[in-house]
Short mmCIF file of C-alpha atoms and ligand atoms in Angstrom, two decimals:
data_model
loop_
_atom_site.label_atom_id
_atom_site.label_comp_id
_atom_site.label_asym_id
_atom_site.label_seq_id
_atom_site.Cartn_x
_atom_site.Cartn_y
_atom_site.Cartn_z
CA MET T 182 -0.15 0.05 -0.07
CA SER T 183 1.59 3.47 -0.78
CA LYS T 184 1.74 5.62 2.17
CA LEU T 185 -0.21 8.85 3.03
CA TRP T 186 3.42 10.52 3.47
CA ALA T 187 4.41 9.06 -0.13
CA GLY T 188 5.54 12.76 -1.82
CA ARG T 189 9.41 12.99 -1.50
CA THR T 190 9.64 8.97 -1.94
CA ALA T 191 7.11 6.95 -3.45
CA GLY T 192 6.25 5.80 -0.41
CA GLU T 193 6.90 2.26 -1.31
CA THR T 194 8.98 0.37 1.59
CA ASN T 195 10.73 -2.79 1.76
CA GLN T 196 8.04 -5.34 3.67
CA ILE T 197 10.35 -6.06 6.35
CA ALA T 198 11.18 -2.56 6.87
CA ASP T 199 7.70 -1.72 7.03
CA ASP T 200 6.81 -4.47 9.48
CA PHE T 201 9.63 -3.23 11.55
CA ASN T 202 8.18 0.47 11.28
CA SER T 203 4.81 -0.30 11.97
CA SER T 204 3.34 0.14 15.70
CA ILE T 205 -0.44 -0.63 14.88
CA ARG T 206 -0.09 -4.00 16.71
CA PHE T 207 0.07 -2.13 19.91
CA ASP T 208 -1.05 1.42 19.43
CA CYS T 209 -4.24 0.35 18.35
CA ARG T 210 -5.24 0.47 21.90
CA MET T 211 -5.40 4.33 21.72
CA TYR T 212 -8.04 4.24 18.80
CA ARG T 213 -10.54 5.84 20.95
CA GLU T 214 -8.31 8.86 22.03
CA ASP T 215 -6.93 9.28 18.44
CA ILE T 216 -10.42 9.68 17.13
CA LYS T 217 -11.74 11.91 19.94
CA GLY T 218 -8.48 13.83 19.67
CA SER T 219 -9.20 14.48 15.71
CA MET T 220 -12.76 15.42 16.65
CA ALA T 221 -11.63 17.94 18.81
CA HIS T 222 -8.82 18.91 15.99
CA ALA T 223 -11.51 19.05 13.21
CA ALA T 224 -13.91 21.28 15.55
CA MET T 225 -11.32 23.52 16.23
CA LEU T 226 -10.04 23.97 12.81
CA GLY T 227 -13.71 24.63 11.76
CA ALA T 228 -14.04 27.25 14.59
CA LYS T 229 -10.91 29.10 13.50
CA ASN T 230 -11.99 28.68 9.44
CA ILE T 231 -8.95 27.23 8.81
CA ILE T 232 -11.20 24.83 7.01
CA SER T 233 -14.94 25.13 6.29
CA LYS T 234 -17.51 24.55 8.58
CA SER T 235 -19.23 21.99 6.78
CA ASP T 236 -15.98 20.25 6.08
CA ALA T 237 -15.19 19.98 9.95
CA ASP T 238 -18.75 18.68 10.32
CA ALA T 239 -18.00 16.15 7.49
CA ILE T 240 -14.61 15.06 9.09
CA ILE T 241 -16.38 14.77 12.64
CA ASP T 242 -19.20 12.91 11.25
CA GLY T 243 -16.92 10.29 9.28
CA LEU T 244 -14.68 9.97 12.61
CA GLN T 245 -18.02 9.09 14.76
CA THR T 246 -18.86 6.40 12.01
CA ILE T 247 -15.36 4.88 12.57
CA LEU T 248 -15.58 4.67 16.25
CA ASP T 249 -18.98 3.21 16.11
CA ASP T 250 -17.90 0.63 13.79
CA LEU T 251 -14.67 -0.21 15.31
CA GLU T 252 -16.48 -0.33 18.88
CA SER T 253 -19.47 -2.53 17.15
CA GLY T 254 -16.78 -4.91 15.29
CA ALA T 255 -17.84 -3.78 11.96
CA LEU T 256 -14.75 -1.92 10.99
CA GLU T 257 -11.39 -3.80 11.82
CA ILE T 258 -7.76 -2.23 12.18
CA ASP T 259 -5.96 -3.16 9.44
CA PRO T 260 -3.05 -4.92 10.56
CA THR T 261 -0.62 -3.55 8.04
CA ALA T 262 -1.19 -0.16 8.37
CA GLU T 263 1.48 1.82 9.95
CA ASP T 264 0.02 3.00 12.70
CA ILE T 265 -3.39 4.16 14.34
CA HIS T 266 -3.00 7.55 13.19
CA MET T 267 -2.65 6.78 9.90
CA PHE T 268 -5.39 3.83 10.15
CA VAL T 269 -7.83 6.45 11.20
CA GLU T 270 -7.08 9.21 8.72
CA GLN T 271 -7.01 6.58 5.62
CA VAL T 272 -10.44 5.16 6.71
CA LEU T 273 -11.87 8.74 6.91
CA THR T 274 -10.61 9.73 3.46
CA GLU T 275 -12.18 6.40 2.01
CA ARG T 276 -15.25 7.37 3.86
CA ILE T 277 -16.03 10.94 3.28
CA GLY T 278 -13.15 11.41 0.39
CA GLU T 279 -11.03 14.34 -0.22
CA THR T 280 -12.54 16.37 2.88
CA GLY T 281 -10.79 13.62 5.13
CA LYS T 282 -7.57 14.93 3.80
CA ARG T 283 -8.07 18.27 5.14
CA LEU T 284 -7.72 16.61 9.11
CA HIS T 285 -4.28 16.96 9.25
CA THR T 286 -3.91 20.71 8.53
CA ALA T 287 -1.80 22.42 11.47
CA ARG T 288 -1.11 18.93 13.23
CA SER T 289 1.33 16.41 12.97
CA ARG T 290 1.48 12.75 13.97
CA ASN T 291 3.99 14.36 16.91
CA ASP T 292 1.89 16.01 18.70
CA GLN T 293 -1.00 13.48 17.91
CA VAL T 294 0.64 10.66 19.47
CA ALA T 295 1.74 12.78 22.64
CA LEU T 296 -1.68 13.73 23.13
CA ASP T 297 -3.09 10.17 22.33
CA LEU T 298 -0.82 8.68 25.07
CA ARG T 299 -1.56 11.23 27.69
CA MET T 300 -5.34 10.70 27.06
CA TYR T 301 -5.15 7.18 27.33
CA LEU T 302 -3.00 7.26 30.17
CA ARG T 303 -5.30 9.73 31.99
CA ALA T 304 -8.16 6.89 31.95
CA GLU T 305 -5.78 4.28 32.66
CA VAL T 306 -4.51 5.77 35.55
CA GLY T 307 -8.14 6.53 36.61
CA GLU T 308 -8.72 3.00 36.95
CA ILE T 309 -5.49 1.99 38.75
CA VAL T 310 -6.13 4.53 41.08
CA ALA T 311 -9.65 2.96 41.84
CA LEU T 312 -8.01 -0.63 41.86
CA THR T 313 -5.39 0.53 44.47
CA LYS T 314 -8.08 2.12 46.48
CA ALA T 315 -10.16 -1.17 46.44
CA LEU T 316 -7.25 -3.02 47.62
CA ILE T 317 -6.57 -0.76 50.37
CA THR T 318 -10.37 -1.10 51.44
CA ALA T 319 -9.90 -4.87 51.61
CA LEU T 320 -6.73 -4.15 53.81
CA ALA T 321 -8.60 -1.91 56.24
CA ASP T 322 -11.54 -4.60 56.25
CA GLN T 323 -9.08 -7.17 57.43
CA ALA T 324 -7.39 -4.49 59.82
CA GLU T 325 -10.64 -3.88 60.89
CA ALA T 326 -11.70 -7.70 61.95
CA HIS T 327 -8.15 -8.54 63.14
CA LYS T 328 -7.28 -5.31 64.81
CA ALA T 329 -6.34 -7.00 68.14
CA ASP T 330 -4.83 -10.34 66.84
CA ILE T 331 -1.35 -10.47 68.34
CA LEU T 332 1.38 -12.20 66.24
CA PRO T 333 5.16 -11.41 66.54
CA GLY T 334 6.36 -8.31 64.76
CA TYR T 335 9.76 -9.05 63.09
CA THR T 336 12.91 -7.30 62.52
CA HIS T 337 15.59 -9.39 60.67
CA LEU T 338 12.99 -11.84 60.44
CA GLN T 339 13.52 -12.43 63.98
CA ARG T 340 10.57 -12.46 66.34
CA ALA T 341 10.91 -8.62 68.19
CA GLN T 342 8.01 -7.19 69.63
CA PRO T 343 4.07 -8.24 69.35
CA VAL T 344 2.17 -6.22 66.93
CA THR T 345 -1.22 -6.64 66.57
CA PHE T 346 -2.50 -8.08 62.55
CA GLY T 347 -4.42 -4.96 61.89
CA HIS T 348 -1.54 -3.05 62.56
CA HIS T 349 0.53 -4.87 60.31
CA LEU T 350 -1.93 -4.59 57.63
CA MET T 351 -2.43 -1.22 57.91
CA ALA T 352 1.14 -0.56 57.35
CA TYR T 353 0.91 -1.62 53.48
CA ALA T 354 -2.71 0.32 53.50
CA MET T 355 -0.60 3.41 54.38
CA MET T 356 1.95 2.59 51.68
CA LEU T 357 -0.69 1.99 48.75
CA LEU T 358 -2.38 5.16 49.71
CA ARG T 359 0.97 7.06 48.96
CA ASP T 360 1.05 5.12 45.56
CA VAL T 361 -2.48 6.65 45.10
CA ASP T 362 -1.06 9.90 45.79
CA ARG T 363 1.53 9.69 43.67
CA MET T 364 -0.22 8.49 40.81
CA GLN T 365 -2.68 11.50 41.13
CA ASP T 366 0.36 13.76 41.76
CA ALA T 367 1.46 12.75 38.08
CA LEU T 368 -1.86 13.52 36.60
CA ILE T 369 -1.46 16.86 37.38
CA ARG T 370 1.76 17.38 35.43
CA MET T 371 0.39 14.89 32.73
CA ASN T 372 -3.24 16.40 31.88
CA VAL T 373 -1.59 19.32 29.99
CA SER T 374 -2.47 19.04 26.15
CA PRO T 375 0.43 19.07 23.40
CA ILE T 376 -1.79 19.32 20.42
CA GLY T 377 -1.20 22.04 18.50
CA CYS T 378 2.86 21.87 19.16
CA CYS T 379 2.72 20.19 15.82
CA ALA T 380 5.69 18.68 14.24
CA LEU T 381 7.69 20.45 16.60
CA ALA T 382 7.88 24.17 16.18
CA GLY T 383 4.06 25.20 16.09
CA THR T 384 2.32 26.50 13.16
CA THR T 385 1.65 29.25 10.93
CA TYR T 386 -2.22 28.72 11.19
CA ASP T 387 -4.35 30.89 13.59
CA THR T 388 -5.18 27.74 15.81
CA ASP T 389 -6.73 27.69 18.97
CA ARG T 390 -4.75 25.41 21.01
CA ILE T 391 -6.91 26.27 24.32
CA MET T 392 -10.26 25.66 22.71
CA GLU T 393 -9.00 22.24 21.57
CA ALA T 394 -7.30 21.37 24.85
CA GLU T 395 -10.47 22.22 27.05
CA ALA T 396 -12.17 20.37 24.74
CA LEU T 397 -10.53 17.11 25.46
CA GLY T 398 -10.72 17.82 29.34
CA PHE T 399 -6.82 19.09 29.77
CA ASP T 400 -6.19 21.53 32.40
CA ALA T 401 -3.70 23.09 30.54
CA VAL T 402 -1.49 23.50 27.17
CA ALA T 403 2.21 22.62 26.94
CA LEU T 404 4.06 26.15 26.58
CA ASN T 405 7.14 24.86 24.61
CA SER T 406 6.60 23.12 21.24
CA LEU T 407 9.67 21.11 21.20
CA ASP T 408 9.09 20.05 24.86
CA GLY T 409 5.32 18.95 24.00
CA VAL T 410 6.14 16.61 21.32
CA SER T 411 9.54 15.32 22.82
CA ASP T 412 9.32 14.73 26.41
CA ARG T 413 7.94 11.43 27.77
CA ASP T 414 8.48 12.68 31.69
CA PHE T 415 4.80 11.91 32.34
CA CYS T 416 5.19 8.17 31.56
CA VAL T 417 8.71 7.80 33.42
CA GLU T 418 6.61 9.67 36.34
CA LEU T 419 3.80 6.87 35.70
CA LEU T 420 6.17 3.71 35.49
CA SER T 421 8.20 5.20 38.82
CA ALA T 422 4.65 5.24 40.72
CA TRP T 423 3.99 1.75 39.44
CA SER T 424 7.44 0.60 40.16
CA ILE T 425 6.76 1.70 43.83
CA LEU T 426 3.54 0.28 43.83
CA MET T 427 4.74 -3.06 42.42
CA MET T 428 7.33 -3.05 45.06
CA HIS T 429 4.70 -2.70 47.99
CA LEU T 430 2.70 -5.42 46.22
CA SER T 431 5.58 -8.01 46.29
CA ARG T 432 6.61 -7.10 49.69
CA LEU T 433 2.95 -7.99 50.77
CA SER T 434 3.33 -10.93 47.99
CA GLU T 435 6.38 -12.38 49.61
CA GLU T 436 4.41 -12.07 53.66
CA LEU T 437 1.77 -13.91 52.09
CA ILE T 438 3.42 -16.78 50.68
CA LEU T 439 5.68 -16.91 54.30
CA TRP T 440 2.40 -16.94 56.36
CA SER T 441 0.90 -19.66 54.04
CA SER T 442 3.83 -21.91 54.61
CA TRP T 443 3.48 -24.55 57.05
CA GLU T 444 6.35 -23.20 58.69
CA PHE T 445 4.23 -20.00 59.70
CA GLN T 446 0.37 -21.03 59.16
CA PHE T 447 -0.44 -17.48 60.11
CA ILE T 448 -3.20 -17.38 56.94
CA SER T 449 -4.64 -19.74 54.54
CA LEU T 450 -5.65 -18.31 51.07
CA SER T 451 -8.96 -19.18 49.80
CA ASP T 452 -8.67 -22.03 47.28
CA ASP T 453 -9.79 -19.82 44.56
CA PHE T 454 -6.25 -17.72 44.81
CA THR T 455 -4.25 -20.86 44.68
CA THR T 456 -3.36 -23.58 42.73
CA GLY T 457 -2.45 -27.21 43.01
CA SER T 458 0.66 -29.06 41.99
CA SER T 459 0.38 -31.54 39.14
CA ILE T 460 2.29 -34.37 40.86
CA MET T 461 2.01 -33.18 44.73
CA PRO T 462 -1.15 -34.14 45.94
CA GLN T 463 -0.81 -32.21 49.14
CA LYS T 464 0.11 -28.93 47.29
CA LYS T 465 -1.69 -25.74 47.83
CA ASN T 466 0.49 -23.28 46.28
CA PRO T 467 0.40 -19.37 46.63
CA ASP T 468 0.91 -18.94 42.77
CA MET T 469 -1.06 -15.47 42.51
CA ALA T 470 1.09 -13.94 45.00
CA GLU T 471 4.03 -15.36 43.73
CA LEU T 472 3.15 -14.13 40.17
CA CYS T 473 2.49 -10.13 41.47
CA ARG T 474 6.06 -10.75 42.95
CA GLY T 475 7.62 -12.05 40.15
CA LYS T 476 5.85 -9.69 38.08
CA THR T 477 7.37 -6.44 39.70
CA GLY T 478 10.43 -7.29 37.80
CA ARG T 479 8.69 -6.71 34.60
CA VAL T 480 7.15 -3.31 35.74
CA TYR T 481 10.62 -2.02 36.80
CA GLY T 482 11.91 -3.32 33.55
CA ASP T 483 9.56 -1.12 31.65
CA LEU T 484 10.67 1.76 33.47
CA MET T 485 14.44 1.11 32.90
CA ALA T 486 13.60 0.32 29.27
CA LEU T 487 12.10 3.62 28.81
CA LEU T 488 14.64 5.48 30.84
CA THR T 489 17.24 3.96 28.56
CA THR T 490 15.29 4.68 25.23
CA LEU T 491 15.05 8.70 26.30
CA LYS T 492 18.73 8.67 27.64
CA GLY T 493 20.68 10.70 24.98
CA LEU T 494 17.73 11.70 22.32
CA PRO T 495 18.11 15.05 20.82
CA LEU T 496 14.93 17.54 20.68
CA ALA T 497 12.66 16.81 19.05
CA TYR T 498 10.92 13.81 18.35
CA ASN T 499 12.78 10.75 17.24
CA LYS T 500 11.39 7.25 16.07
CA ASP T 501 12.81 5.92 18.99
CA MET T 502 10.05 7.48 21.26
CA GLN T 503 7.48 4.57 19.51
CA GLU T 504 9.03 2.69 21.96
CA ASP T 505 7.47 4.18 24.70
CA LYS T 506 3.81 2.84 24.11
CA GLU T 507 4.93 -1.04 24.54
CA ALA T 508 6.76 -0.05 27.88
CA VAL T 509 3.96 1.68 29.31
CA PHE T 510 1.16 -0.75 27.96
CA ASP T 511 3.00 -3.64 29.61
CA ALA T 512 3.15 -1.78 32.97
CA VAL T 513 -0.54 -0.75 32.59
CA ASP T 514 -1.84 -4.44 31.92
CA THR T 515 0.85 -5.84 34.68
CA VAL T 516 -0.33 -3.59 37.18
CA LYS T 517 -4.13 -3.85 36.50
CA MET T 518 -3.71 -7.38 36.51
CA CYS T 519 -2.01 -7.53 39.92
CA LEU T 520 -4.42 -5.62 41.52
CA LYS T 521 -7.51 -7.28 40.14
CA VAL T 522 -6.19 -10.27 41.94
CA PHE T 523 -4.81 -8.93 45.07
CA ALA T 524 -8.03 -7.59 46.64
CA PRO T 525 -10.20 -10.42 46.73
CA MET T 526 -7.13 -12.36 47.66
CA ILE T 527 -6.82 -10.63 50.56
CA GLU T 528 -10.72 -10.04 51.13
CA THR T 529 -10.95 -14.01 51.10
CA MET T 530 -7.79 -15.17 53.22
CA THR T 531 -8.28 -17.08 56.23
CA VAL T 532 -6.46 -15.46 59.21
CA LYS T 533 -5.21 -18.33 61.79
CA SER T 534 -5.00 -15.95 64.78
CA ASP T 535 -4.37 -18.95 67.25
CA ASN T 536 -1.54 -19.78 65.39
CA MET T 537 -0.28 -15.98 65.39
CA LEU T 538 -0.73 -15.96 68.92
CA ARG T 539 1.48 -19.30 69.46
CA ALA T 540 3.96 -17.88 67.59
CA ALA T 541 3.82 -14.79 69.45
CA GLN T 542 4.28 -16.62 72.82
CA THR T 543 7.61 -18.12 72.19
CA GLY T 544 10.67 -16.13 71.00
CA PHE T 545 10.47 -14.00 74.32
CA ILE T 546 8.81 -10.84 72.17
CA ASN T 547 8.00 -9.29 75.51
CA ALA T 548 11.79 -8.90 76.67
CA THR T 549 11.47 -5.31 75.95
CA ASP T 550 8.56 -4.96 78.29
CA LEU T 551 10.35 -6.85 81.28
CA ALA T 552 13.24 -4.41 80.90
CA ASP T 553 10.74 -1.56 80.71
CA TYR T 554 9.05 -2.95 83.76
CA LEU T 555 12.35 -2.48 85.79
CA VAL T 556 12.72 0.98 84.47
CA LYS T 557 9.38 2.07 85.57
CA LYS T 558 10.62 1.15 89.15
CA GLY T 559 13.66 3.16 88.81
CA MET T 560 16.37 1.33 87.01
CA PRO T 561 18.64 2.74 84.39
CA PHE T 562 17.12 1.24 80.65
CA ARG T 563 20.64 -0.32 80.22
CA SER T 564 21.11 -2.01 83.55
CA ALA T 565 17.49 -3.33 82.95
CA TYR T 566 18.41 -4.74 79.38
CA LYS T 567 21.06 -6.49 80.69
CA ILE T 568 18.78 -8.12 83.54
CA SER T 569 16.07 -8.77 81.02
CA GLY T 570 18.66 -10.34 78.78
CA ALA T 571 20.08 -12.71 81.56
CA LEU T 572 16.68 -13.98 82.44
CA VAL T 573 16.04 -14.85 78.70
CA ALA T 574 19.16 -16.78 78.93
CA ALA T 575 18.03 -18.36 82.29
CA CYS T 576 14.51 -19.17 80.28
CA ILE T 577 16.18 -20.74 77.11
CA GLN T 578 18.11 -23.03 79.25
CA LYS T 579 15.36 -23.95 81.28
CA GLY T 580 13.29 -24.58 78.26
CA VAL T 581 10.43 -21.97 79.66
CA THR T 582 8.99 -18.59 78.42
CA LEU T 583 9.07 -15.86 80.46
CA GLU T 584 5.87 -16.31 81.63
CA GLU T 585 6.46 -19.44 83.01
CA LEU T 586 9.51 -18.59 84.90
CA PRO T 587 8.95 -18.57 88.86
CA LEU T 588 9.16 -15.15 90.73
CA GLU T 589 12.32 -16.29 92.82
CA ALA T 590 14.29 -16.32 89.46
CA TYR T 591 13.19 -12.99 88.70
CA LYS T 592 14.08 -11.79 92.43
CA ALA T 593 17.54 -13.38 92.00
CA GLN T 594 18.04 -11.39 89.39
CA SER T 595 16.50 -7.91 91.19
CA GLU T 596 14.59 -7.12 94.16
CA LEU T 597 12.49 -4.62 92.10
CA PHE T 598 10.72 -7.71 90.44
CA ASP T 599 7.12 -8.17 91.98
CA ALA T 600 4.26 -10.62 91.07
CA ASP T 601 2.77 -7.58 88.94
CA LEU T 602 5.55 -8.27 86.50
CA TYR T 603 3.56 -11.12 84.69
CA ASP T 604 0.90 -8.41 84.03
CA GLU T 605 3.62 -6.33 82.24
CA ILE T 606 4.60 -9.16 79.86
CA ASN T 607 1.16 -10.47 79.01
CA LEU T 608 1.58 -10.22 75.04
CA ALA T 609 -2.06 -8.68 74.82
CA ALA T 610 -1.11 -5.72 77.29
CA CYS T 611 2.48 -5.62 75.83
CA ALA T 612 0.77 -4.72 72.22
CA GLU T 613 -2.16 -2.53 73.94
CA LYS T 614 0.67 -0.33 76.43
CA ARG T 615 1.96 0.73 72.52
CA SER T 616 -0.77 3.40 72.36
CA SER T 617 1.76 5.87 70.97
CA LEU T 618 0.99 7.77 68.01
CA GLY T 619 1.05 5.29 65.21
CA GLY T 620 1.64 2.51 67.40
CA THR T 621 0.19 -1.04 67.72
CA SER T 622 -2.47 -1.06 69.98
CA VAL T 623 -6.02 -1.65 69.15
CA GLN T 624 -6.98 2.04 69.33
CA SER T 625 -4.27 3.55 67.44
CA VAL T 626 -4.96 0.79 64.62
CA GLU T 627 -8.44 1.89 64.84
CA ASN T 628 -7.43 5.50 64.29
CA GLN T 629 -5.09 4.24 61.48
CA ILE T 630 -8.22 2.69 59.76
CA ALA T 631 -10.26 5.74 60.10
CA TRP T 632 -7.68 7.95 58.86
CA VAL T 633 -7.23 5.75 55.54
CA ARG T 634 -10.75 5.45 54.94
CA ASN T 635 -11.17 9.31 55.24
CA GLN T 636 -8.60 9.76 52.71
CA LEU T 637 -10.01 7.46 50.34
CA ASP T 638 -13.13 9.31 50.87
CA ALA T 639 -11.84 12.35 50.27
N1 LIG S 776 3.88 5.52 15.51
C1 LIG S 776 4.59 6.86 16.32
C2 LIG S 776 4.96 6.77 17.51
O1 LIG S 776 4.34 5.74 18.02
C3 LIG S 776 3.90 7.96 15.74
C4 LIG S 776 4.09 9.33 15.45
C5 LIG S 776 5.45 8.97 14.17
N2 LIG S 776 5.90 10.18 13.95
C6 LIG S 776 6.89 10.32 12.91
N3 LIG S 776 7.15 11.48 12.31
N4 LIG S 776 7.18 9.34 12.56
O2 LIG S 776 5.95 7.38 17.81
#
């Protein structure tokens, strides 16, 4: 097929080169944005008398039929077209004749593709934000149901201090809320219209870029045409935000995987979100969580791919930039899939509170509280720390817990010990006493849940 850009050259290129050059197989997903953008462009050209009003109307009607037919399946995207922009223009001209050739006045594919991508991502970010919020809600609901359940909190994956399960889950809710923030923040800078920047330098026609931007729901217009067509920092920002989001999902995935192992048995994932083994009949594998962990690497890769593509590119448009879309689309698809599976996986998991508590009962995670007991009775913390450590060593030797150690053994270490020490080292009490702002107590977790829910509504 001879190209729309046949002119200087015959427009006949080598078949292999054509396939190599073509982006239709991936940019076809922006057909809606491309058509809506072209409609707004035609309307502006008509309003500014750059083309006649009747031509503008004919173009807009023609574009509408293309959109309708693509949506209904009556029109199929031609896989041999160069890209979605060329395809739409070609079909338009087939349908309405010569008038269709007026659409590309005061425009270039360079500002067109930048426009389409911003519009496409704007919609996708909206969806990803909604999916992230659904996951945050699932976490907050589980946190509420298990706000008083004690489990060992870990540092270095060694049992450290008792925490409530609600507190642990809300840590992820906080992280994901910042991910929402990052996406919404990127949206502010992204929602700036590049259309009208044209190929690179602007145009000699008396266009109205603001009219076009407003018609397409943009908050502002790019104020430097070279910048408008050249930068993809909005893609990099989103890929960064999604990389961070995936990193959070990956950490939570890792915990779900650990917690559902026989070694922990803190939770059980619903059968719907696990798989079996083809050979080992007893297996219940946390594949969904593992895949989310694994796919995190893909999204990091997408970010690195785009940063590397952009590095060293001279202004303005370079064909290298066609590579932006596959990275961005892959990340969009991956993040959406992971979030879609994650929220119901959290909603349906069974929390085995008894096992969590049992784990909390060994590992001397109340040793800090034991030291604090002495501090409250006047002993300097460093000395109390030492005595508490000696008592832990004694327990290990005898094979008992701090709760089981008799009062005489305590008194042998310090006269400050009394029977009330046992209340002080009770695990639930240890968690409850951590009522400092952001701490693990039930009240503190309730406050966190309320705050997060409030942010979600805002
Ligand atoms: N398919 C191209 C892309 O995705 C569209 C822009 C092409 N512009 C050009 N001057 N060749 O980047």
